[in-house]
XYZ file of C-alpha atoms in Angstrom:
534
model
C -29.154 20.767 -8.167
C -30.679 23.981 -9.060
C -31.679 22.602 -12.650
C -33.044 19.275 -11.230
C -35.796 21.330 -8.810
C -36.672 23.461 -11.563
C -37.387 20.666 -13.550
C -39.853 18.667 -10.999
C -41.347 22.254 -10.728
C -42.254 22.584 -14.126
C -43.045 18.939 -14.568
C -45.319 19.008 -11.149
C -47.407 22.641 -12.105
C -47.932 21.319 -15.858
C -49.530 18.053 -14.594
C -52.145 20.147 -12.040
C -52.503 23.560 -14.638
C -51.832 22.491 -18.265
C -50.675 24.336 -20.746
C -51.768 27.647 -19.308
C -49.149 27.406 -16.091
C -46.867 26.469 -18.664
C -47.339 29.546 -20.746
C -47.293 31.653 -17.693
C -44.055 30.377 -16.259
C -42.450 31.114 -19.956
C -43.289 35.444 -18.829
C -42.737 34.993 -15.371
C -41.033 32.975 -12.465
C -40.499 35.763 -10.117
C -39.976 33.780 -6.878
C -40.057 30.238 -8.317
C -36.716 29.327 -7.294
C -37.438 30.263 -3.391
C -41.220 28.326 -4.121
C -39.200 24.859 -4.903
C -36.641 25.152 -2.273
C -36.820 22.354 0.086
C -36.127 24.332 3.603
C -35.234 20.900 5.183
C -32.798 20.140 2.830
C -28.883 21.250 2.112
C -28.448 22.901 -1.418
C -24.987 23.538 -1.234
C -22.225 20.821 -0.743
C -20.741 20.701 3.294
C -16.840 20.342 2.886
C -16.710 18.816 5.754
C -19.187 15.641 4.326
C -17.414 15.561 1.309
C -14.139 15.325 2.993
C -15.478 12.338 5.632
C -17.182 10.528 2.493
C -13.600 10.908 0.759
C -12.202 9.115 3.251
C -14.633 6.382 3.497
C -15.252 5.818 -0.133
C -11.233 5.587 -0.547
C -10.634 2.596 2.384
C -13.119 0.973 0.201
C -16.531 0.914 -0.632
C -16.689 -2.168 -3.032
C -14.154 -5.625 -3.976
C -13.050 -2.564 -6.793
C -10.766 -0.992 -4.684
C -10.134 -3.747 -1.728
C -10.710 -6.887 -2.366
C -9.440 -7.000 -6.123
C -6.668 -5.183 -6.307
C -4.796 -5.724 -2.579
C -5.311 -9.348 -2.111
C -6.574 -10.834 -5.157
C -3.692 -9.432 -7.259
C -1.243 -7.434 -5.310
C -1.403 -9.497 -2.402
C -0.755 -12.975 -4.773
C 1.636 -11.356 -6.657
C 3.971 -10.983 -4.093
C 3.068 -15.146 -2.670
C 1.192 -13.606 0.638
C -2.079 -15.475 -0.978
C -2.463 -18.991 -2.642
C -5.504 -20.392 -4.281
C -6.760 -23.573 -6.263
C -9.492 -21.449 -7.497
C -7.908 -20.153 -10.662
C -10.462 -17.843 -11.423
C -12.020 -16.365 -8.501
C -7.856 -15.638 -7.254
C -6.452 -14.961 -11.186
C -3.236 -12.828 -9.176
C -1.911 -16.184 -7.860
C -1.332 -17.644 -11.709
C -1.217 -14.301 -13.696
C -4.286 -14.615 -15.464
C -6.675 -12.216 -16.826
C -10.260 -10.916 -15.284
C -11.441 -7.701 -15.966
C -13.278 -6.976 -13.099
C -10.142 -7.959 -11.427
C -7.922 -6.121 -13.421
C -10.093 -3.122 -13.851
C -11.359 -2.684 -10.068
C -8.858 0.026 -8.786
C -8.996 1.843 -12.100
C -12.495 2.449 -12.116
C -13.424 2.652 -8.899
C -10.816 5.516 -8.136
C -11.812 7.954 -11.242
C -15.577 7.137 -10.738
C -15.663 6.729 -6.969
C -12.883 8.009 -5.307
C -12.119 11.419 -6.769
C -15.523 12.643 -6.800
C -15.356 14.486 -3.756
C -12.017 15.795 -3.869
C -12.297 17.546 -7.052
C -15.136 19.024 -5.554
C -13.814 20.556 -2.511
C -11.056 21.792 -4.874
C -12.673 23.800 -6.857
C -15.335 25.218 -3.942
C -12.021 26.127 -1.725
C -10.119 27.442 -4.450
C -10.029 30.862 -4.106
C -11.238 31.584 -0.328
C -7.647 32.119 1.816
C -9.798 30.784 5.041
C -10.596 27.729 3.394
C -6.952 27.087 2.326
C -5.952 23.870 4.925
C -9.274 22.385 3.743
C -7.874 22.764 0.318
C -4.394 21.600 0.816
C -5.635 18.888 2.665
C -7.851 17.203 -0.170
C -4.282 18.288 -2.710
C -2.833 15.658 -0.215
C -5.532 13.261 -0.393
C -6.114 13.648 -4.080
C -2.420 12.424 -4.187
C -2.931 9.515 -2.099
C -5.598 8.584 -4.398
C -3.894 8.538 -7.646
C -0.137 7.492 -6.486
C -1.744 3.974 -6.595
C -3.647 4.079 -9.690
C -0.871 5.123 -11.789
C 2.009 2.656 -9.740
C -0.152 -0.344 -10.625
C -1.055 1.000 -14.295
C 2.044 2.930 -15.466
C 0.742 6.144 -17.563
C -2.689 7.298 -16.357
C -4.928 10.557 -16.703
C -3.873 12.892 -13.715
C -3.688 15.978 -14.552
C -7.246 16.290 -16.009
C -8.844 13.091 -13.615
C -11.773 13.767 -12.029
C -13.139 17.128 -14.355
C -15.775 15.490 -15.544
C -17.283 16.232 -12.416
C -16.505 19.815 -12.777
C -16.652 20.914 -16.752
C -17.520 17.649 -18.700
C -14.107 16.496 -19.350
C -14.814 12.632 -20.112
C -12.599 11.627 -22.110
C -8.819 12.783 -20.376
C -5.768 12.592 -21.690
C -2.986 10.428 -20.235
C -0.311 11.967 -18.992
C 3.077 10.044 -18.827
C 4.485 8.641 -15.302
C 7.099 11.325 -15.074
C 5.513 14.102 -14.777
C 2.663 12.637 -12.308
C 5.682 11.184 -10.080
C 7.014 15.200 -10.942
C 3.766 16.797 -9.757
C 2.479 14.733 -7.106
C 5.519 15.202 -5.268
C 5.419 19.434 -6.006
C 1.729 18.747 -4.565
C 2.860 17.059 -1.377
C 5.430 19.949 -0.851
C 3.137 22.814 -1.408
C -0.247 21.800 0.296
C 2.266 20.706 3.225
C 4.017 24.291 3.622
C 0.880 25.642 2.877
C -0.811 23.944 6.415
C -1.906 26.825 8.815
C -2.686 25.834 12.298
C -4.251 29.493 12.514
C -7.500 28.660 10.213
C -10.116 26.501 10.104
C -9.915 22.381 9.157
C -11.935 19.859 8.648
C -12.341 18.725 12.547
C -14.244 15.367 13.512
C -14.792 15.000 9.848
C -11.724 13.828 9.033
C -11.699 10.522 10.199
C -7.779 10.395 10.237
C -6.273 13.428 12.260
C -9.202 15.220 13.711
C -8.224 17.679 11.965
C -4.680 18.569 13.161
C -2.976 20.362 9.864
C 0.672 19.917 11.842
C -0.638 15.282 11.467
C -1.215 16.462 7.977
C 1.504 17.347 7.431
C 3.849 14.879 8.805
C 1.614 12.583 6.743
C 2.548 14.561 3.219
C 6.243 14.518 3.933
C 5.808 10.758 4.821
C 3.989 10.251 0.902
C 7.103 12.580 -0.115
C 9.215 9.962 1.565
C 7.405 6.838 -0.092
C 7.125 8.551 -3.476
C 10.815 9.985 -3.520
C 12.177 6.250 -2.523
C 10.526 4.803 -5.597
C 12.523 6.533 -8.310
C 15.884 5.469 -6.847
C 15.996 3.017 -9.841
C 14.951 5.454 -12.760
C 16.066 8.588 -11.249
C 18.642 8.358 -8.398
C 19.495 11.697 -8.156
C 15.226 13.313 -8.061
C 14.964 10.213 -5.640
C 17.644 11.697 -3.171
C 16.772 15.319 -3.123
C 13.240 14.318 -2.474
C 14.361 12.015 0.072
C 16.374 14.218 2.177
C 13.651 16.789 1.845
C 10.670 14.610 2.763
C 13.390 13.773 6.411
C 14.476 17.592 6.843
C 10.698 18.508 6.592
C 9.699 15.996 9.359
C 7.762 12.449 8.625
C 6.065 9.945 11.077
C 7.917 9.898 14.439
C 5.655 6.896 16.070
C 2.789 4.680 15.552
C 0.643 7.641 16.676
C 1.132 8.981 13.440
C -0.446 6.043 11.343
C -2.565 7.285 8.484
C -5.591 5.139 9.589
C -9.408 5.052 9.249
C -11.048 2.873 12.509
C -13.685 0.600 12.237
C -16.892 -1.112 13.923
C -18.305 -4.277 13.166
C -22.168 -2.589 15.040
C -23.096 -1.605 11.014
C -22.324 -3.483 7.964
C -21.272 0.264 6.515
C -18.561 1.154 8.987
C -17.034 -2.756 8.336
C -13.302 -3.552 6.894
C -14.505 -3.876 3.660
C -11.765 -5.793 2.678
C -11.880 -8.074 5.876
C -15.238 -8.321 5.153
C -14.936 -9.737 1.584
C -12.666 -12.241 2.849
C -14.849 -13.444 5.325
C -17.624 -13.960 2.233
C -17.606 -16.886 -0.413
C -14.678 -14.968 -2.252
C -12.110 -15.649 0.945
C -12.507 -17.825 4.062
C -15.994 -18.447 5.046
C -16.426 -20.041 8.212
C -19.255 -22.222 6.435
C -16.512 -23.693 4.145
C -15.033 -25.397 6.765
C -11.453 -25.148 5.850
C -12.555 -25.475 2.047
C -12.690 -21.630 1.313
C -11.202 -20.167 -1.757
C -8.240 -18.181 -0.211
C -5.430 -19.864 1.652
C -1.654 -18.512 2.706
C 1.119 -18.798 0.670
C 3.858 -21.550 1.323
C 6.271 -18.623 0.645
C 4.547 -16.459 3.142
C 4.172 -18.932 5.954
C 7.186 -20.856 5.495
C 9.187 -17.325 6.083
C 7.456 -16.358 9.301
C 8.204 -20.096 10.408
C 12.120 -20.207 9.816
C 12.317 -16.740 11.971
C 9.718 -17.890 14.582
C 7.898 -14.795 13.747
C 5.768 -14.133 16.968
C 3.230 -12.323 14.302
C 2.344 -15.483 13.045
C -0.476 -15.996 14.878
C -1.761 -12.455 14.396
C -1.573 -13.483 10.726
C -2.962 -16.749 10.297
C -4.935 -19.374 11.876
C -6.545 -22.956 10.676
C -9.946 -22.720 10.112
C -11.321 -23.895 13.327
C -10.094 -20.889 14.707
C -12.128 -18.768 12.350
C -15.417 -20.987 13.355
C -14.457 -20.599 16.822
C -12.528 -17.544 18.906
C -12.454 -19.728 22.083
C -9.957 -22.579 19.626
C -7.887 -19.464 18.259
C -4.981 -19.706 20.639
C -4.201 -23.206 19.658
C -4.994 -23.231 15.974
C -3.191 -20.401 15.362
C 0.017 -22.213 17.038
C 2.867 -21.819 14.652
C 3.469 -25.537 14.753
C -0.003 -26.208 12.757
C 0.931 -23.606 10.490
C 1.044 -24.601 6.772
C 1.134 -22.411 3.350
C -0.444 -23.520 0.086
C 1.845 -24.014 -2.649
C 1.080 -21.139 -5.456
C -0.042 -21.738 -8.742
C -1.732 -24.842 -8.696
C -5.743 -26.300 -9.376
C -7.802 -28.655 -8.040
C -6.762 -30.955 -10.417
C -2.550 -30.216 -10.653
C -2.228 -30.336 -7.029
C -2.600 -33.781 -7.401
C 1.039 -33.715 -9.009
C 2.586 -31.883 -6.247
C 1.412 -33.914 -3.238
C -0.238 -37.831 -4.472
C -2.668 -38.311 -2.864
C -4.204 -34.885 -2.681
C -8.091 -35.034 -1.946
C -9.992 -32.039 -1.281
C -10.484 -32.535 2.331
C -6.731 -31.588 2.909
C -7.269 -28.258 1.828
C -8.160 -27.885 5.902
C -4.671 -28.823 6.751
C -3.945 -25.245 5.230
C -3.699 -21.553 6.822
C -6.086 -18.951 6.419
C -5.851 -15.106 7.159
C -6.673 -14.770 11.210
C -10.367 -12.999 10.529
C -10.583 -12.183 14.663
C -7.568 -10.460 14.210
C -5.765 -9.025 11.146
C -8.918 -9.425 9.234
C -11.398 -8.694 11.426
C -14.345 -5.948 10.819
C -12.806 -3.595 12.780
C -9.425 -3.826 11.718
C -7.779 -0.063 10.753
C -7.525 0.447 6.781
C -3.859 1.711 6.750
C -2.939 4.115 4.594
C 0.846 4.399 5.570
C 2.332 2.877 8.968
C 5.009 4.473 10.877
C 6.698 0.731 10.233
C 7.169 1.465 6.606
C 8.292 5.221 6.979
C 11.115 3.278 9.234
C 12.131 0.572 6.532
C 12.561 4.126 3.887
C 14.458 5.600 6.872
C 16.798 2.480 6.955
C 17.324 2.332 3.476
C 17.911 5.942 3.228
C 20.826 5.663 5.908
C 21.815 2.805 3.814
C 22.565 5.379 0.745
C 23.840 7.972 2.774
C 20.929 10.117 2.343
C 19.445 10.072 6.149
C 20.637 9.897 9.538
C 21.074 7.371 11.752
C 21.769 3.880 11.123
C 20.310 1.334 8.728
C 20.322 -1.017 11.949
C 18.887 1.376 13.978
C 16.102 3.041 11.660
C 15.548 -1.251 10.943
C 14.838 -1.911 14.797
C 12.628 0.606 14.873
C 10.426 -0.821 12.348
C 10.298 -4.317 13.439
C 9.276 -2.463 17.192
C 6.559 -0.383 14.953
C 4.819 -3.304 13.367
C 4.737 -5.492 15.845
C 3.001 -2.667 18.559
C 0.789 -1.863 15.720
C -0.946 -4.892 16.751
C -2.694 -3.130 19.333
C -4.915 -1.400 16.578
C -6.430 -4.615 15.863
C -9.017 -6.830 17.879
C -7.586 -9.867 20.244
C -3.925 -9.062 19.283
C -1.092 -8.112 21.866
C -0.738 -4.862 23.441
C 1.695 -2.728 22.574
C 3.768 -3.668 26.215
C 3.274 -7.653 24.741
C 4.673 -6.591 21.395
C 7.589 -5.023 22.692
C 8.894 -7.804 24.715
C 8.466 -9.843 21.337
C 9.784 -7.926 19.114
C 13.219 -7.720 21.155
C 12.826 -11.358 21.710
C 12.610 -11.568 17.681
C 15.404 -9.166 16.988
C 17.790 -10.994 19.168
C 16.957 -14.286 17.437
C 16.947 -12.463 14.002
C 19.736 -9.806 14.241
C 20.347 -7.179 11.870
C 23.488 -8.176 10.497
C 25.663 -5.017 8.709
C 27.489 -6.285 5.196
C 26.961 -5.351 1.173
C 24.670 -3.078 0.111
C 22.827 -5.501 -1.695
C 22.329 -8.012 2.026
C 21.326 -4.820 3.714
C 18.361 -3.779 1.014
C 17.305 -7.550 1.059
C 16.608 -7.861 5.086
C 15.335 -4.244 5.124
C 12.898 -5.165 2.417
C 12.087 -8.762 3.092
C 11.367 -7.248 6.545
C 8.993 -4.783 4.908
C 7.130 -7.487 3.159
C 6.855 -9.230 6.203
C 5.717 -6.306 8.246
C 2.890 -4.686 5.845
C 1.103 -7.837 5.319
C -2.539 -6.391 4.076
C -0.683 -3.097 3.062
C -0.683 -5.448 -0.366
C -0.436 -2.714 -3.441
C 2.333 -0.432 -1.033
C 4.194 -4.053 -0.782
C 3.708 -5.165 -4.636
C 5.422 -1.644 -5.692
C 8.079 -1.887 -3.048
C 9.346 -5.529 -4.499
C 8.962 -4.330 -7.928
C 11.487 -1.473 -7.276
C 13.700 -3.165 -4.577
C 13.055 -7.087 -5.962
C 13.015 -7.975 -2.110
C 11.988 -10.649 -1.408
C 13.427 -12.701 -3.776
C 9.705 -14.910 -5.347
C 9.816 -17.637 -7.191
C 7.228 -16.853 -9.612
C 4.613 -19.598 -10.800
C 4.211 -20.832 -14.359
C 0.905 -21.632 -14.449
C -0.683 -22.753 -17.952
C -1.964 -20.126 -19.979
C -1.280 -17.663 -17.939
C -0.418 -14.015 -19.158
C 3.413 -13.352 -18.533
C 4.974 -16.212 -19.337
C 5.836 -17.787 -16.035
C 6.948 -14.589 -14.645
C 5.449 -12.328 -12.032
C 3.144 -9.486 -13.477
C 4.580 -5.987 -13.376
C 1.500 -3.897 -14.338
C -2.250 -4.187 -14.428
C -3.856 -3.665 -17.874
C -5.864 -0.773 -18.615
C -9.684 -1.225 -18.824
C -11.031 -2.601 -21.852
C -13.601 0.402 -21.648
C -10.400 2.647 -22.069
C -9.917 1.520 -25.375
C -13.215 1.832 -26.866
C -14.384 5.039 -25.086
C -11.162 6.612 -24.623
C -9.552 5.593 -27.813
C -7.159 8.587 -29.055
C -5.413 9.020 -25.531
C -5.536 5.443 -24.875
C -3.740 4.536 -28.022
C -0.955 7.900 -26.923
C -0.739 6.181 -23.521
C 0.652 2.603 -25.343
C 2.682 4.511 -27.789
C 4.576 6.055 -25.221
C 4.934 3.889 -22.534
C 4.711 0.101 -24.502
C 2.163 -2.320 -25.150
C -0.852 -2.778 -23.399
C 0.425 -5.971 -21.304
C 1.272 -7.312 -17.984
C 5.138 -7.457 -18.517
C 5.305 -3.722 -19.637
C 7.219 -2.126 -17.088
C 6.105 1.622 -15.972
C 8.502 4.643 -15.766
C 10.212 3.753 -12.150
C 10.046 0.406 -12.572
C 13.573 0.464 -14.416
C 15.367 -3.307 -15.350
């Protein structure tokens, strides 16, 4: 910043003096600096702005890091979305886009770590600052856990320097050892919390600032993190496990890791809710004839239970158009999920007489409801930290019951609803999810029946949690998807188990790139990352 005003300085006194002010600054700019400072403005960075915009800019500030990534790919892959539009929703056939593909990638190393890595190096070394700094470890964390479990290898431990000392081209650094250190981060910045010292108050848009929300909210990452190595590395998985429980993780939906919304300014919308609503999703103007529709998969589940969220889910499109029609379109009786991977054209094979027209006939996300302007980005629901509970009494590794720490979840999700616009309260959801766990018991057996409802019960729980879900099938491979086998598609009829690294990558990054391949496999949808163990 400094640089920058000494520049206009020079460039504004050589255009009204010439070469003589020029000459004279060259032998003398005693109180230059103090000259070009603009009192009215800040000229060093306020934590506490960096820390709100870190927030922000991570729940999404562009399709890069919403739109693309958790429904377009994550959110097909694992049959919540359907489209005929083969190229506007690629996820739902395993095709290749690279904005698509490249969307999280970029916008979390260019967008999304830029104010992190700042406050880490300005809190540093100042003890009073320290919860300010363990608090943006944490976030940095939260960050990067998803880059590298839908990429596989990625730069970690030198992402985001460029910002600091010029470091543009970083080296990759294999899964292991960012699973190794993100998990060392969560423990130390957590232990490190002091309720004594300053935080980050009503700029941070999730806790307030409370260091002991914090962190619960570390030790629930420790939780998701440890739970997904139990494939690669059962034994790492456990210890972390049962430390992430002793240590204390979310207790109640008051402990969601949320950022609110308002639909008064475009800038404080859902963006992802809001890219649905556009041409991209479910446009009321389409009439029914939008791009995105529900999966048959998705729907047809939620029907056989009599899943009281359905309506909270999905909706026909006259009760998009119209809030006052919502209560009847959204009836579970009208409910109907496109079949994935199929066109405009090969739909025509699967039901004769197709015309476009019936595309109406299908479900689309609820927009007054789950994806609505104001709904909460979630970073991690209490629901899911109750699945990991369930499956870590399932192992042995947690207390309680599978059944219980199961019921628990169900109750979590469906009370969640009260976060949202024109959903039930959390009194409403109570009485329904009992009513739903009575008509869809828990039912004790094999270990293999008990991971498939605790996980097909995730799945159904954390729909728009769509990257969290994606990595949770590909470790537990619950629920069991029939993939799609669309033609020409990427993976050979089978569903992706990476994104692709950015094609920028390999010609601006080329030596690490090429290290990243050599160690972890070729460049290609089907490579599977470290945890992600066959």
């Amino acid at each position: 910043m400094k640089i920058d005003h000494i520049k206009q300085g020079i460039s504004k006194m050589a255009f009204g003096l010439g070469t003589a002010a020029v000459l004279l600054l060259s032998s003398c700019d005693k109180g230059f600096e103090e000259m070009n400072r603009n009192p009215n403005a800040f000229t060093e960075p306020v934590i506490g702005n960096l820390f709100s915009a870190a927030i922000i800019r991570t729940a999404g500030v562009g399709d890069g890091n919403t739109l693309y990534p958790n429904s377009k790919q994550a959110g097909c892959f694992v049959q919540y979305f359907a489209s005929l539009n083969p190229w506007q929703w690629t996820g739902d056939k395993y095709l290749y886009k690279p904005d698509y593909n490249n969307g999280l990638w970029n916008t979390a190393y260019r967008t999304e770590l830029k104010e992190p890595v700042q406050i880490l190096e300005l809190t540093a070394d100042d003890p009073e600052q320290s919860n300010l700094h363990n608090i943006a470890r944490i976030w940095r964390v939260y960050i990067l856990h998803r880059v590298t479990d839908m990429y596989g290898d990625i730069p970690y431990f030198e992402a985001g320097l460029g910002y600091i000392n010029g470091t543009y081209k970083p080296k990759y650094d294999n899964q292991e050892a960012v699973y190794a250190d993100m998990l060392k981060e969560l423990e130390e910045s957590a232990a490190a919390l002091d309720p004594a010292k300053p935080s980050y108050g009503a700029a941070d848009f999730l806790y307030g600032g409370d260091v002991e929300q914090w962190r619960v909210f570390a030790h629930s990452l420790m939780l998701r993190l440890g739970m997904r190595m139990t494939k690669v590395d059962p034994a790492a998985a456990e210890s972390w496990v049962k430390k992430a429980i002793a240590a204390g993780v979310m207790q109640s939906n008051a402990d969601i890791a949320r950022l609110e919304h308002t639909s008064g300014s475009g800038t404080n919308w859902n963006w992802n809710s809001r890219q649905l609503q556009t041409a991209e999703g479910v446009p009321p103007s389409a009439q029914g004839k939008g791009f995105s529709k529900l999966n048959k998969t998705f729907i047809d589940y939620l029907k056989s239970t009599n899943d009281p969220r359905l309506p909270f889910y999905a909706t026909l499109w006259q009760g998009n158009i119209d809030i006052t029609k919502l209560p009847a379109e959204s009836s579970p009786e009208k409910q109907k999920g496109l079949p994935g991977g199929y066109d405009y054209t090969s739909i025509q094979d699967l039901i004769p007489g197709w015309t476009d027209n019936m595309q109406q006939e299908y479900s689309e996300i609820n927009i007054h409801t789950i994806a609505h302007l104001e709904a909460p980005t979630i970073f991690q629901s209490y629901a899911e930290v109750e699945y990991l509970l369930a499956e870590a009494a399932l192992r042995g590794w947690g207390p309680g019951t599978a059944k219980e720490h199961y019921e628990a979840g169900v109750r979590a999700a469906f009370q969640a609803q009260e976060l949202y616009p024109n959903a039930m309260d959390a009194n409403q959801a109570l009485v329904a999810a009992n009513g739903y766990l009575a008509d869809n018991p828990y039912t004790p057996g094999s270990f293999d029946s008990e991971m498939k409802q605790i996980h097909t019960q995730f799945w159904a729980s954390l729909f728009m949690n769509n990257i969290e879900v994606y990595a949770n099938w590909r470790r537990t491979g619950y629920p069991n998807l029939i993939p799609t086998d669309y033609p020409g598609n990427e993976t050979g009829g089978k569903i992706q188990r990476r994104l692709m690294y950015p094609d920028t990558e390999i010609s601006l990054n080329t030596e690490n790139y090429n290290a990243a391949i050599q160690h972890q496999g070729p460049d290609l949808f089907m490579t599977r990352i470290w945890w992600d163990k066959e």
